[in-house]
């Protein structure tokens, strides 16, 4: 067992780690400090592992489902599930060597995005077709728009409502999707890109995984971190790797851009994440300028 148990773990979680890992030691707390999710790098007799723990978030349940049902096509380019207990809110995966792409020297390299596109194409295994996705998304948009009153300028809310007012729901094929697919969840090791953090994974239309990339890296102002950033080149490289472009499904693309933009503003405001709330407002501005609404 550990000589010093991190105070972010419950007694049940610590006991399970003892049972699963034997002797272990917490090396680093890699938590983001949101949603009550704790991420720890642990050293064991068999090597490094990552433990994710939470008692309040659906993150762990989604993570376990993703590893058990979705990540197999990625092979060694995703962490390997070692142990998990959804009731205890605990999952343990093998450690992937390397560094985060975000903030690293390869963050704005087209090859990085082409590799990421190829990996996403592998991950996006089609599931069933449903007619319920669009109506549910429209319902969420209406709810978010009401909750965004006072957070988003009234004229922008009117324009967003107008964008989706003429939307005609259609059946959608749902795919295994990551839910937060961008460089903060990519690892590179010697230039080879892998994918981590499946806590927002779920079955959705494929375009949903491209929305964040569009606003953060393709159309967004990433030049604040790299003056040589070329969003168009990154978009082209990613789509070349992925093999499809969201303009192929313009209605679905528009719907999910609006849904994620409003959802970002409302969620970030509720949890007090001011920078993320502002990012949502910038998403709205770009959508109304034409991005995400081909």
XYZ file of C-alpha atoms in Angstrom:
294
model
C 0.000 0.000 0.000
C 1.014 3.652 -0.248
C 3.091 5.168 2.525
C 1.146 8.440 2.128
C -2.366 8.404 0.672
C -3.307 11.625 -1.198
C -6.179 13.353 0.577
C -8.121 13.575 -2.694
C -8.858 9.835 -2.504
C -11.654 8.284 -0.496
C -10.849 5.364 1.786
C -12.592 3.029 -0.685
C -10.539 4.335 -3.593
C -7.282 4.012 -1.644
C -8.214 0.470 -0.617
C -8.916 -0.508 -4.222
C -5.556 0.876 -5.327
C -3.893 -1.262 -2.663
C -5.723 -4.339 -3.926
C -4.997 -3.659 -7.575
C -1.463 -2.282 -7.431
C 0.167 -3.553 -4.255
C 2.869 -1.064 -3.270
C 2.312 2.301 -4.906
C 3.416 5.893 -4.472
C 1.825 9.097 -5.741
C 4.380 10.954 -7.874
C 2.354 13.871 -9.230
C -1.104 15.390 -8.970
C -2.058 16.241 -12.567
C -5.615 17.341 -11.783
C -7.173 20.276 -13.641
C -9.118 21.377 -10.582
C -12.574 21.124 -12.189
C -15.643 18.910 -11.731
C -14.161 17.151 -8.715
C -11.942 14.946 -10.892
C -8.515 14.025 -9.536
C -5.746 12.691 -11.782
C -2.682 11.152 -10.149
C 0.468 9.644 -11.591
C 1.449 6.678 -9.451
C 4.624 4.645 -9.322
C 4.175 0.923 -8.815
C 6.456 -2.114 -8.880
C 5.287 -2.702 -12.473
C 5.852 0.868 -13.618
C 3.945 4.132 -13.908
C 0.165 4.265 -14.026
C -2.488 6.984 -14.019
C -5.369 6.924 -11.536
C -8.471 9.045 -12.063
C -10.834 9.412 -9.137
C -14.115 11.205 -8.506
C -17.167 10.718 -6.328
C -19.432 13.222 -8.066
C -18.693 13.196 -11.795
C -19.946 11.035 -14.658
C -16.430 11.438 -16.049
C -15.254 8.105 -14.601
C -18.249 6.171 -15.942
C -17.710 7.601 -19.414
C -13.992 6.883 -19.222
C -14.587 3.248 -18.329
C -17.185 2.812 -21.054
C -14.832 4.306 -23.619
C -11.968 1.976 -22.692
C -14.233 -1.062 -22.676
C -16.146 -0.316 -25.881
C -14.439 2.364 -27.985
C -10.652 2.644 -27.775
C -9.613 -0.740 -29.204
C -9.124 0.647 -32.763
C -6.466 3.042 -31.397
C -4.318 0.183 -30.060
C -1.163 1.487 -28.331
C -2.010 5.070 -29.326
C -4.355 5.278 -26.322
C -3.805 4.343 -22.660
C -4.475 0.710 -21.770
C -7.142 0.123 -19.128
C -5.771 -1.763 -16.131
C -8.513 -1.491 -13.498
C -11.797 0.272 -12.978
C -14.710 0.508 -10.577
C -17.577 2.778 -11.595
C -19.263 2.588 -8.187
C -16.104 3.740 -6.419
C -15.417 6.340 -9.117
C -11.933 5.058 -9.912
C -10.081 4.077 -13.076
C -6.420 3.106 -13.561
C -4.645 3.076 -16.918
C -1.093 2.428 -18.048
C 1.091 5.514 -18.386
C 1.686 6.779 -21.923
C 5.199 8.221 -22.257
C 5.665 11.619 -23.844
C 4.419 15.144 -23.305
C 1.217 17.025 -23.945
C 1.017 18.454 -27.448
C -0.536 21.629 -26.041
C 2.263 23.993 -25.084
C 4.888 21.823 -26.766
C 7.020 22.361 -29.878
C 4.673 20.358 -32.128
C 1.427 22.064 -31.122
C 1.068 23.991 -34.385
C 2.675 21.494 -36.778
C 0.486 20.246 -39.665
C 1.889 16.720 -39.264
C 0.577 16.655 -35.687
C -2.909 17.480 -36.935
C -2.741 15.015 -39.797
C -1.830 12.248 -37.346
C -4.652 13.369 -35.041
C -7.079 13.246 -37.966
C -6.052 9.691 -38.827
C -6.447 8.608 -35.195
C -9.892 10.169 -34.961
C -10.966 8.364 -38.133
C -9.963 5.085 -36.470
C -11.771 5.981 -33.260
C -14.960 7.147 -34.970
C -16.554 3.729 -35.334
C -20.167 4.120 -36.508
C -22.923 2.847 -34.283
C -26.653 3.053 -34.819
C -28.757 5.627 -36.634
C -31.235 7.627 -34.586
C -33.860 10.266 -35.197
C -33.669 11.504 -31.602
C -30.319 13.369 -31.661
C -31.450 16.531 -33.452
C -34.612 17.085 -31.354
C -32.594 16.575 -28.167
C -29.932 19.031 -29.373
C -32.575 21.625 -30.241
C -34.118 21.219 -26.791
C -30.711 21.746 -25.171
C -30.083 24.828 -27.314
C -33.381 26.357 -26.227
C -32.537 25.660 -22.591
C -29.007 27.053 -22.890
C -30.312 30.150 -24.687
C -32.662 30.862 -21.780
C -29.887 30.372 -19.253
C -27.535 32.555 -21.326
C -29.764 35.629 -20.981
C -27.553 38.252 -19.366
C -24.406 36.340 -20.319
C -24.626 36.808 -24.087
C -25.748 40.045 -25.822
C -29.465 39.892 -26.732
C -28.837 40.513 -30.435
C -26.446 37.548 -30.573
C -28.954 35.297 -28.846
C -31.594 36.344 -31.369
C -29.243 35.542 -34.245
C -28.363 32.143 -32.801
C -32.027 31.306 -32.323
C -32.617 32.385 -35.910
C -29.828 30.096 -37.162
C -31.482 27.021 -35.699
C -35.133 28.086 -36.148
C -35.221 26.662 -39.668
C -33.318 23.498 -38.789
C -35.126 20.391 -39.948
C -34.292 17.376 -37.759
C -32.909 14.426 -39.678
C -31.689 10.953 -38.712
C -28.027 10.901 -37.643
C -25.548 8.063 -37.425
C -23.952 8.117 -33.988
C -20.247 7.404 -33.704
C -17.895 6.716 -30.836
C -16.692 10.276 -30.137
C -14.029 11.649 -27.803
C -15.856 14.759 -26.614
C -12.803 17.012 -26.105
C -10.573 16.268 -29.064
C -7.802 18.852 -29.152
C -4.061 19.159 -28.344
C -4.571 19.303 -24.581
C -5.662 15.662 -24.872
C -2.979 14.556 -27.308
C 0.400 13.163 -26.257
C 3.461 13.153 -28.481
C 6.490 10.955 -28.000
C 9.256 11.364 -30.556
C 6.759 12.981 -32.908
C 4.227 10.146 -32.608
C 0.793 11.353 -31.497
C -1.488 9.450 -29.103
C -4.821 10.276 -27.458
C -5.731 10.497 -23.764
C -8.665 11.444 -21.498
C -11.898 9.786 -22.585
C -13.989 11.213 -19.765
C -16.318 13.010 -22.193
C -16.583 10.147 -24.671
C -20.026 9.273 -25.961
C -22.061 8.357 -29.025
C -22.711 11.433 -31.165
C -22.515 12.627 -34.796
C -18.923 12.636 -36.017
C -18.830 16.407 -36.583
C -19.078 17.070 -32.839
C -15.415 16.185 -32.338
C -14.289 18.858 -34.811
C -16.066 21.841 -33.236
C -13.418 22.623 -30.591
C -10.624 22.294 -33.132
C -12.403 24.688 -35.476
C -12.703 27.389 -32.854
C -9.457 26.872 -30.968
C -7.039 26.088 -33.786
C -8.536 26.474 -37.244
C -10.539 29.701 -37.048
C -9.625 30.802 -33.532
C -6.929 33.204 -32.424
C -4.184 30.766 -31.499
C -1.610 33.324 -32.663
C -1.517 34.590 -29.114
C 0.612 31.516 -28.395
C 2.408 31.131 -31.729
C 2.771 33.985 -34.234
C 3.454 31.486 -37.052
C 0.148 29.678 -36.501
C -1.686 28.942 -39.760
C -5.182 27.734 -38.969
C -6.052 26.991 -42.594
C -3.010 24.736 -42.964
C -3.875 22.898 -39.750
C -7.470 22.410 -40.884
C -6.315 21.082 -44.265
C -3.845 18.675 -42.636
C -6.411 17.408 -40.152
C -9.107 16.858 -42.774
C -6.581 15.113 -45.041
C -5.829 12.704 -42.213
C -9.452 12.278 -41.208
C -10.769 11.890 -44.741
C -13.888 14.045 -44.370
C -14.808 17.695 -43.873
C -17.679 18.998 -41.734
C -19.067 20.949 -44.700
C -20.272 17.559 -45.965
C -22.968 17.713 -43.254
C -23.702 21.459 -42.923
C -26.936 21.149 -40.927
C -25.415 18.860 -38.309
C -22.280 21.023 -38.192
C -24.255 24.227 -37.628
C -26.431 22.634 -34.951
C -23.504 21.349 -32.903
C -21.546 24.584 -33.200
C -24.449 26.489 -31.658
C -25.015 23.801 -29.036
C -21.380 23.725 -27.919
C -20.960 27.512 -27.952
C -23.985 28.189 -25.763
C -23.213 25.186 -23.585
C -19.685 26.472 -23.020
C -20.873 29.898 -21.863
C -23.510 28.505 -19.510
C -21.405 25.683 -18.046
C -18.331 27.873 -17.562
C -20.417 30.563 -15.874
C -21.973 27.989 -13.537
C -18.569 26.673 -12.411
C -16.870 30.091 -12.325
C -14.406 29.443 -15.174
C -14.135 32.991 -16.552
C -11.591 32.302 -19.362
C -13.647 29.355 -20.641
C -16.824 31.433 -20.482
C -15.110 34.070 -22.626
C -13.996 31.340 -25.035
C -17.642 30.396 -25.451
C -18.533 34.002 -26.270
C -15.791 34.065 -28.891
C -17.228 30.864 -30.362
C -20.579 32.613 -30.712
C -18.992 35.577 -32.484
C -17.208 33.278 -34.947
C -20.389 31.288 -35.624
C -22.275 34.475 -36.421
C -19.411 35.530 -38.688
C -19.863 32.330 -40.674
C -17.645 29.711 -39.017
C -19.631 26.656 -38.109
C -22.488 27.750 -40.341
C -21.511 26.830 -43.902
